[in-house]
XYZ file of C-alpha atoms in Angstrom:
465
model
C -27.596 8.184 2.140
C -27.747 7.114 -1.186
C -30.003 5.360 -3.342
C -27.729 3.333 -5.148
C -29.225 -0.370 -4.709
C -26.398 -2.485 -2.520
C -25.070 -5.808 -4.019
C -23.798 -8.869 -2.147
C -20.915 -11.256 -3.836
C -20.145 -14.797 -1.862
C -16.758 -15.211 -2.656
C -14.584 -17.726 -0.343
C -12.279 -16.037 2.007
C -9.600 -16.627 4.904
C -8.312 -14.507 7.952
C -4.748 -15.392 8.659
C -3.639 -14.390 11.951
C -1.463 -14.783 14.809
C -1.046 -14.410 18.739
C 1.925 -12.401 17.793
C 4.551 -10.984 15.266
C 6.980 -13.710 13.973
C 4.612 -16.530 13.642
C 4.493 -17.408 10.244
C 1.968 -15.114 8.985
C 3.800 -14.344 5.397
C 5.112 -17.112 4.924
C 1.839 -19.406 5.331
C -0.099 -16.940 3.277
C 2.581 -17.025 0.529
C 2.391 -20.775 0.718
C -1.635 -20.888 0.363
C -1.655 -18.608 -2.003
C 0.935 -20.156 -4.235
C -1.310 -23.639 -3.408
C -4.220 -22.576 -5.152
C -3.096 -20.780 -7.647
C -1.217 -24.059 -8.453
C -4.505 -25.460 -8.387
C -5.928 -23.163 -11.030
C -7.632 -20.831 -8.782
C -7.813 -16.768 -8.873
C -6.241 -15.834 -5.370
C -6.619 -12.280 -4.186
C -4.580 -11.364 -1.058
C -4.810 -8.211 0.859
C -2.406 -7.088 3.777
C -3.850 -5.584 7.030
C -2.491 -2.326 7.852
C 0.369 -0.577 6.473
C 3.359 -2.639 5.297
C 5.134 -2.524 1.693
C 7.325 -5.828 2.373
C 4.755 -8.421 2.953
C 2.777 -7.005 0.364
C 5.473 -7.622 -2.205
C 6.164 -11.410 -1.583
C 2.685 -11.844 -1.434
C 2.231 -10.751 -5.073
C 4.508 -12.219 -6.456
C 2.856 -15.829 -4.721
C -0.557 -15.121 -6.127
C 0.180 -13.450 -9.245
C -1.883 -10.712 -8.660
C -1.297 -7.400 -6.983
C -1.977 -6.994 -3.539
C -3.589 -3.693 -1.280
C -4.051 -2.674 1.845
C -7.290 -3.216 4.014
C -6.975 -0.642 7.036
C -10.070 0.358 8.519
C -8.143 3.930 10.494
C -5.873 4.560 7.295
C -8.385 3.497 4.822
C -11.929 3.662 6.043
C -14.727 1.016 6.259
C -16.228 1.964 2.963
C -12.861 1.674 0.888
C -12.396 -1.540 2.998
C -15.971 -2.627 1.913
C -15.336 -1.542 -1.744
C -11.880 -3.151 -1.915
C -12.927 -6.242 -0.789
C -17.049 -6.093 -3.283
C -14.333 -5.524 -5.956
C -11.986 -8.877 -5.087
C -15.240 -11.154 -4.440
C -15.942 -9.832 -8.656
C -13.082 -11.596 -9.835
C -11.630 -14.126 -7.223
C -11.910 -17.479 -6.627
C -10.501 -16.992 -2.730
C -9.405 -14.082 -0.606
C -6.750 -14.307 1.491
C -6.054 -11.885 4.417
C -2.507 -11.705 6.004
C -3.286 -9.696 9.488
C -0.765 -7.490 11.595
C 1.140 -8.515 14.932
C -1.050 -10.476 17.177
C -4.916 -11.130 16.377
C -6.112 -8.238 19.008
C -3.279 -5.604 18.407
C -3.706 -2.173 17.620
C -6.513 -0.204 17.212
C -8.125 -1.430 14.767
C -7.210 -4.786 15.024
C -7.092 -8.070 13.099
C -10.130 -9.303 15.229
C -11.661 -6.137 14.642
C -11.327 -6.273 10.530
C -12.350 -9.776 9.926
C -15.600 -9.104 12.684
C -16.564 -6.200 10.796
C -16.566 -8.065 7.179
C -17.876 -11.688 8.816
C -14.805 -13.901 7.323
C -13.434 -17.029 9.194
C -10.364 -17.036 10.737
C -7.278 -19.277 10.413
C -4.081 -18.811 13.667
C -1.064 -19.290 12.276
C 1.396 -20.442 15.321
C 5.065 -21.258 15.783
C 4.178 -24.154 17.670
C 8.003 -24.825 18.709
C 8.508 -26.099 22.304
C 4.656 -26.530 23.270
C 2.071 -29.189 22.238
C -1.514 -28.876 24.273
C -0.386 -25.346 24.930
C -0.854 -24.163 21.727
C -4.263 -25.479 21.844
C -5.112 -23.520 24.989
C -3.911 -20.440 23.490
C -5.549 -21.356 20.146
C -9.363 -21.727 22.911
C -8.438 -18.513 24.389
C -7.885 -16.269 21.512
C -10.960 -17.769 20.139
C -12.945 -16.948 22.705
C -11.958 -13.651 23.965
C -14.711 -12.563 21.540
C -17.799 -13.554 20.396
C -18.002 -11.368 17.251
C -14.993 -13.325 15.624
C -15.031 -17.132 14.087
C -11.757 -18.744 14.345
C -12.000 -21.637 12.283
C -8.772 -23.616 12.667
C -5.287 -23.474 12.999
C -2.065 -24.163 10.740
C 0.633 -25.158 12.804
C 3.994 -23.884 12.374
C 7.451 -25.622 12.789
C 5.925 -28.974 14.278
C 8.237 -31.109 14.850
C 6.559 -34.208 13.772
C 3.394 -36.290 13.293
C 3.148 -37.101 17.068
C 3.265 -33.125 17.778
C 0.280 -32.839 15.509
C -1.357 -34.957 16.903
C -1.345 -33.984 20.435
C -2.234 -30.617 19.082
C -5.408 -32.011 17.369
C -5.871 -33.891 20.327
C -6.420 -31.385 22.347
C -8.137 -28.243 20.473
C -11.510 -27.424 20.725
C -14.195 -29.591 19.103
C -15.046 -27.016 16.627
C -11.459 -25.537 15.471
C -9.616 -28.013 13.175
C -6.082 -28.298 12.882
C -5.680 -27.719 9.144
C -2.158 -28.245 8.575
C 1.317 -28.647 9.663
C 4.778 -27.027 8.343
C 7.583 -28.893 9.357
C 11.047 -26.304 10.566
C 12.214 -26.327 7.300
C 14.732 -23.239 6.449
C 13.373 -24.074 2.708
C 10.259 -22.516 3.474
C 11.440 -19.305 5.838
C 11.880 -15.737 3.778
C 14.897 -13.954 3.846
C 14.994 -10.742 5.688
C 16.850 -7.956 6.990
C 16.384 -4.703 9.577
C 13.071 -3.321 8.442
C 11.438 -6.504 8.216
C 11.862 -9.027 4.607
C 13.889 -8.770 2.140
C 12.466 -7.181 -1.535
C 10.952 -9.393 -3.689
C 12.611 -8.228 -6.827
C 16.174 -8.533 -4.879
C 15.561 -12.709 -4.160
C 12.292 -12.719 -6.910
C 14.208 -16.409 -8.267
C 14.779 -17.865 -4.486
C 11.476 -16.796 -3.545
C 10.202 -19.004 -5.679
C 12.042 -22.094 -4.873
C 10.207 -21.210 -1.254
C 6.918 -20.892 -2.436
C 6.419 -23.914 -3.962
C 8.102 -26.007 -1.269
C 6.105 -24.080 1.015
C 2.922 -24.897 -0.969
C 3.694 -28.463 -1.199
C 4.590 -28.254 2.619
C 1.063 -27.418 3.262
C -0.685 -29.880 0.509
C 1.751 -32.985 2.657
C 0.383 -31.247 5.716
C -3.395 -31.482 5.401
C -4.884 -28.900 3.135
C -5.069 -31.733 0.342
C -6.963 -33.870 2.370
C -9.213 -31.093 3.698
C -9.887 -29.713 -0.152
C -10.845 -33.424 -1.227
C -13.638 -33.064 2.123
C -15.219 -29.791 0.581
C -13.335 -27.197 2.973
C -13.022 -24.977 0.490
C -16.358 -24.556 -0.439
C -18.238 -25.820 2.603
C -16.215 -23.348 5.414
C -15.123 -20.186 3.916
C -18.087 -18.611 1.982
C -18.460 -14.683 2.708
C -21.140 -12.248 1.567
C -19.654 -9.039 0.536
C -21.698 -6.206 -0.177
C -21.495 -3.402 -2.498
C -20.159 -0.326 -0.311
C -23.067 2.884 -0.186
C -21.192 6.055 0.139
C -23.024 9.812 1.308
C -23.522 12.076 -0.880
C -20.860 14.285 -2.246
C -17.886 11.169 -0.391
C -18.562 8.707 -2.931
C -15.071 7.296 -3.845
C -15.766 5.327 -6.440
C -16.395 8.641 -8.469
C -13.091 10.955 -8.153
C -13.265 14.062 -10.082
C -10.024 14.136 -12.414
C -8.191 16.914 -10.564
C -4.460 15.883 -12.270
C -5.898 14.847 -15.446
C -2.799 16.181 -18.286
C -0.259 16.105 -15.174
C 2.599 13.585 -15.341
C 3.700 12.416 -12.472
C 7.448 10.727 -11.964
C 7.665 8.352 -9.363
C 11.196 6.950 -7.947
C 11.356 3.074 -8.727
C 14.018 0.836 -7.986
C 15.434 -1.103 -5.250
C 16.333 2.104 -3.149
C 12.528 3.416 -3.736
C 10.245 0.831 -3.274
C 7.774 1.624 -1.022
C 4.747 2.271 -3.153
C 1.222 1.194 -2.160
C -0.608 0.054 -5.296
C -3.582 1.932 -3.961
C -1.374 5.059 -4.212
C -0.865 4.261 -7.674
C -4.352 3.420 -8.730
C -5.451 6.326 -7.076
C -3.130 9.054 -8.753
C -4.233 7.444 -12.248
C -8.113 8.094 -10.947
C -7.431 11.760 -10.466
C -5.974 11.735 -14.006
C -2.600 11.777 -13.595
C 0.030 9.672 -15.731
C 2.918 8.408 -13.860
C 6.171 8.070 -15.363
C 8.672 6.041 -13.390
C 12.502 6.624 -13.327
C 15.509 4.600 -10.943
C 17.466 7.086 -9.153
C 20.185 4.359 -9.015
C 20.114 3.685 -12.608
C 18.661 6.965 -14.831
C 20.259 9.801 -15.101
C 17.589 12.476 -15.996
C 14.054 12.536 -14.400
C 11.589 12.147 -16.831
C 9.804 15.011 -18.369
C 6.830 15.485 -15.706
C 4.862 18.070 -13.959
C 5.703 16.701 -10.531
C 8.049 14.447 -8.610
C 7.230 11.691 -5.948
C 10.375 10.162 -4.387
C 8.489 7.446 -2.072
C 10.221 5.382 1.123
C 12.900 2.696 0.903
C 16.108 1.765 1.335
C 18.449 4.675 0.417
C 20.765 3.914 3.418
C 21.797 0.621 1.573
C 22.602 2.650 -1.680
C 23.923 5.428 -0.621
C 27.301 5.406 -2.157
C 25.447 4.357 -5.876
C 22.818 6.940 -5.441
C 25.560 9.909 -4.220
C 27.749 9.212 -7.431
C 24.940 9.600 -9.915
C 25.541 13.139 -10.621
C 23.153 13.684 -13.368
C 20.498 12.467 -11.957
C 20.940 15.021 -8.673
C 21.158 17.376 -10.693
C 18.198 16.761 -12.934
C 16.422 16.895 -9.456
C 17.959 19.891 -8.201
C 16.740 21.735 -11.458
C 13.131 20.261 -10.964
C 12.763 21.510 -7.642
C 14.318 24.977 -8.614
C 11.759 25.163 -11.149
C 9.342 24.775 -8.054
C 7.562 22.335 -9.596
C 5.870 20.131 -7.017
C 7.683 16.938 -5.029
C 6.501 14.859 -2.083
C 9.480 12.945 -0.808
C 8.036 10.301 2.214
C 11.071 8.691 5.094
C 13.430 7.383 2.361
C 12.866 9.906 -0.220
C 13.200 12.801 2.473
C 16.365 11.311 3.772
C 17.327 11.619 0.032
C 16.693 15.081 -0.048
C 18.705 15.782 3.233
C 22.185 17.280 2.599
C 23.918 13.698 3.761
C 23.191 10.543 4.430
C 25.340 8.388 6.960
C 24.936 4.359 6.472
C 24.802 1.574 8.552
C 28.600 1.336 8.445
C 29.149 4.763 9.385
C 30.008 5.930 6.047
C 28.622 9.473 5.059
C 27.084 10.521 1.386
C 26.404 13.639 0.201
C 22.740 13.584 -1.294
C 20.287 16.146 -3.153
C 20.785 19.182 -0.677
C 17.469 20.202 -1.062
C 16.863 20.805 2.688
C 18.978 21.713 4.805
C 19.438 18.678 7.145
C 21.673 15.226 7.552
C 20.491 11.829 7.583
C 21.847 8.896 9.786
C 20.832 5.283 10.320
C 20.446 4.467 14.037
C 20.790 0.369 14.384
C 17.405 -1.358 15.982
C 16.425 1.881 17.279
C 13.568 3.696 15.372
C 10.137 5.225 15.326
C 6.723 3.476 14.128
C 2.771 4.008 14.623
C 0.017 5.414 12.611
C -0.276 8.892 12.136
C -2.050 11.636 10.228
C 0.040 14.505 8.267
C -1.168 17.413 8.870
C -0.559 19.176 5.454
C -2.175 22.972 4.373
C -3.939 20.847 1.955
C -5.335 18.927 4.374
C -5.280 15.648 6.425
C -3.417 12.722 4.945
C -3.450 9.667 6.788
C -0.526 7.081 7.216
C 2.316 5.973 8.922
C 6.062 5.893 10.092
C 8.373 3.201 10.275
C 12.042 3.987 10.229
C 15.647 3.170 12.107
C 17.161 6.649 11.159
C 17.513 10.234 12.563
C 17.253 13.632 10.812
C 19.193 16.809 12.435
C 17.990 19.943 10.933
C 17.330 23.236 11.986
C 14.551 23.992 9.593
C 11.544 25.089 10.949
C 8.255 22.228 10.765
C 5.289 23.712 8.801
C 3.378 20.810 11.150
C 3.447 17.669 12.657
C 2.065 14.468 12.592
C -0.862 13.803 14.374
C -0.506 10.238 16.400
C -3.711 8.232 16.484
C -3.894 7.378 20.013
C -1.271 9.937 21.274
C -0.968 13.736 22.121
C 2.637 14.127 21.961
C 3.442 15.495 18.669
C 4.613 13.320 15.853
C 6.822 13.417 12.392
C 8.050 16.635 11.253
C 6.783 17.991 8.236
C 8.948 20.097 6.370
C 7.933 22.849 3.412
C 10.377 23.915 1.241
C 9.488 26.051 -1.578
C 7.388 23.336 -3.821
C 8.560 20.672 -1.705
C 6.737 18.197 1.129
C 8.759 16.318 2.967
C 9.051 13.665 5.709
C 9.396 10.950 7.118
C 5.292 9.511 7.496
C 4.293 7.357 4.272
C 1.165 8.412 3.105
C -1.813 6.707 2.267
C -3.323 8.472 -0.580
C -7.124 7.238 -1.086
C -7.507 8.437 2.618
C -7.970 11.952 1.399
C -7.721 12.443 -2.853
C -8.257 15.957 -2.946
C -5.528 16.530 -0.619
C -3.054 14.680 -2.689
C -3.775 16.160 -6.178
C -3.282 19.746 -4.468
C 0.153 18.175 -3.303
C 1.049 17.533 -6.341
C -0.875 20.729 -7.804
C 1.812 22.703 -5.991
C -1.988 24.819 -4.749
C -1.465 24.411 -0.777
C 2.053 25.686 -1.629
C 1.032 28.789 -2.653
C -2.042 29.346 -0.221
C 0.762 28.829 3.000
C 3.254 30.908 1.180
C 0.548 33.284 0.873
C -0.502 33.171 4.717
C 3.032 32.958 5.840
C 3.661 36.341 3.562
C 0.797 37.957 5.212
C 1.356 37.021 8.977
C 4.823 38.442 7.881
C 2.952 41.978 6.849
């Protein structure tokens, strides 16, 4: 191991999670995070596991910008270092879980156990009073490694209902506030989960703070004025120590001179931070463009057109003529492109919507693209790329029908049966898993190096000989 001396940081932080999906969970963290930053305070919210929605109204109600913390897709160090690195310049930390408290592998339980930070249930309590007490008892005590500290309860329906909650939790989990079922508070969304920030960015708002002030007529007022803050949520984070040779803090400059564009706009949206932050480590300077709006792509050495929503765009994005054609041009010039779910779809011949209509679309594989209602594909998976192993996910409602050959497929995490296609086509890497680029650098700047290109063309060439 190395030498390097390890540092601890107490910085105040908060688990928030659930007994299920569709509790709360975003909109409670929005609302405490919007609360202290009203107060003055630096909030700095992560997201467990991989998401792009939450992640966006969550920035926008703490002002900051907000990563993932995945100990499969990430790693325990980057975890470790993300979270040294928050406790540097935070007042709190807020952590929005995934699904239920002990779902997945990793879980929620299994994050906040391994970093020692307290954790809050959100619950719809709706249609059950003691209940939700019993269910708060047994979640908290279905391990010993975890400390569930209280609960925020959800859509009570009035003083009364908090109170036989109170009444009848566990001596040492306090009921820390109440949001009334107020539609004021709720965020907007749609079939892959919320809406975009930057499509309701002025109505999100309005939410926020009534949400925040929900909270503050709730309780957390009263508890803040009795030292909660300071008293119950104090964690020691510690300065991650990396092997030899894996230390991540350090990333050689691989893409330094190398311009990266980088589809931006309401049809491309799905861009970690972390992805970003990471590409500008290895050197690179991104340059982003709208496909909606531009109508060249900028001058660059490479091209990354990320997930989104294409299928609600389709018509805007099939009628921008120069801007295919700018693409076309870059990938004839076999100059390197990654194109993840949304961006793949894009490259697809056509595209059929969720009203049935069909739009022709960049042509660059051979392929067509069609949205498939509530049905869909989603889980944690590794890409499998000549350049090496990417880790990631999939989460999409649509179906490709090709008959190009796979260079590989995803490898599930807890699975044998083969996952996402992964398509090669001359300089281009495409499909539908979202990758999570700190989980192997190198990897990425030979994507976008165009080098494992060449090296499979070069073994495909020979196995052809």
């Amino acid at each position: 191991m190395s030498n390097m001396m390890t540092q601890t940081l107490t910085c105040p932080a908060l688990f928030l999670a659930a007994p299920a999906s569709g509790q709360g969970k975003t909109t409670v963290t929005a609302a405490l995070a919007r609360y202290y930053k009203n107060q003055g305070k630096r909030v700095c919210v992560f997201k467990t596991g991989p998401d792009y929605l939450d992640p966006q109204i969550l920035e926008q109600a703490s002002g900051r910008a907000v990563e993932q913390l995945d100990i499969w897709m990430a790693g325990e160090q980057y975890c470790r270092q993300m979270l040294f690195e928050a406790a540097s310049n935070s007042d709190l930390i807020l952590i929005e879980g995934v699904m239920g408290l002990y779902d997945g592998t990793p879980s929620s339980a299994d994050l906040a156990a391994l970093f020692g930070i307290p954790i809050v249930l959100v619950m719809d309590v709706k249609g059950m009073a003691q209940t939700a007490a019993a269910v708060v008892h047994g979640l908290a005590s279905y391990r010993s490694d975890i400390n569930v500290i209280g609960l925020i309860a959800n859509k009570c329906g009035s003083q009364r209902h908090a109170e036989l909650i109170q009444e009848a939790l566990p001596h040492d989990i306090k009921l820390l506030a109440t949001l009334a079922r107020d539609e004021n508070i709720a965020l907007p969304e749609r079939h892959l989960g919320l809406v975009q920030a930057s499509e309701v960015r002025a109505e999100l708002e309005e939410r926020f703070n009534v949400g925040a002030q929900a909270l503050a007529d709730g309780g957390i007022s009263t508890l803040e004025s009795a030292g909660f803050f300071h008293t119950l949520l104090p964690t020691s984070f510690s300065m991650p120590v990396f092997d030899e040779g894996a230390d991540q803090i350090h990333i050689a400059p691989r893409l330094a001179g190398k311009r990266i564009a980088i589809a931006k706009d309401q049809a491309f949206s799905f861009i970690y931070t972390a992805n970003i932050k990471m590409l500008t480590k290895l050197g690179a300077q991104c340059v982003f463009f709208s496909p909606l709006h531009d109508q060249h792509v900028p001058a660059a050495d490479a091209l990354w057109l990320p997930g989104g929503y294409p299928e609600l765009h389709a018509s805007t994005l099939a009628s921008n003529a120069p801007l295919l054609k700018s693409i076309q041009d870059f990938f004839e010039a076999d100059k390197p492109i990654l194109a993840e779910c949304g961006g793949f779809l894009y490259c697809l011949e056509t595209l059929t919507d969720l009203n049935e209509h069909t739009h022709n679309m960049l042509a660059l594989l051979q392929g067509h693209g069609a949205m498939r209602g509530k049905r869909g594909c989603q889980g944690m998976q590794t890409a499998v790329l000549p350049e090496g192993d990417v880790r990631g996910h999939a989460h999409h409602r649509s179906r490709c029908s090709t008959d190009l050959a796979p260079i590989s497929y995803g490898k599930r995490q807890r699975h044998s049966a083969p996952g996402e296609s992964i398509y090669r086509e001359r300089n281009l890497t495409a499909s539908y898993l979202h990758l999570f680029f700190p989980s192997n650098p190198q990897a990425i700047a030979d994507v976008f190096l165009g080098l494992g290109t060449h090296a499979f063309q070069s073994q495909d060439q020979s196995h052809a000989l």
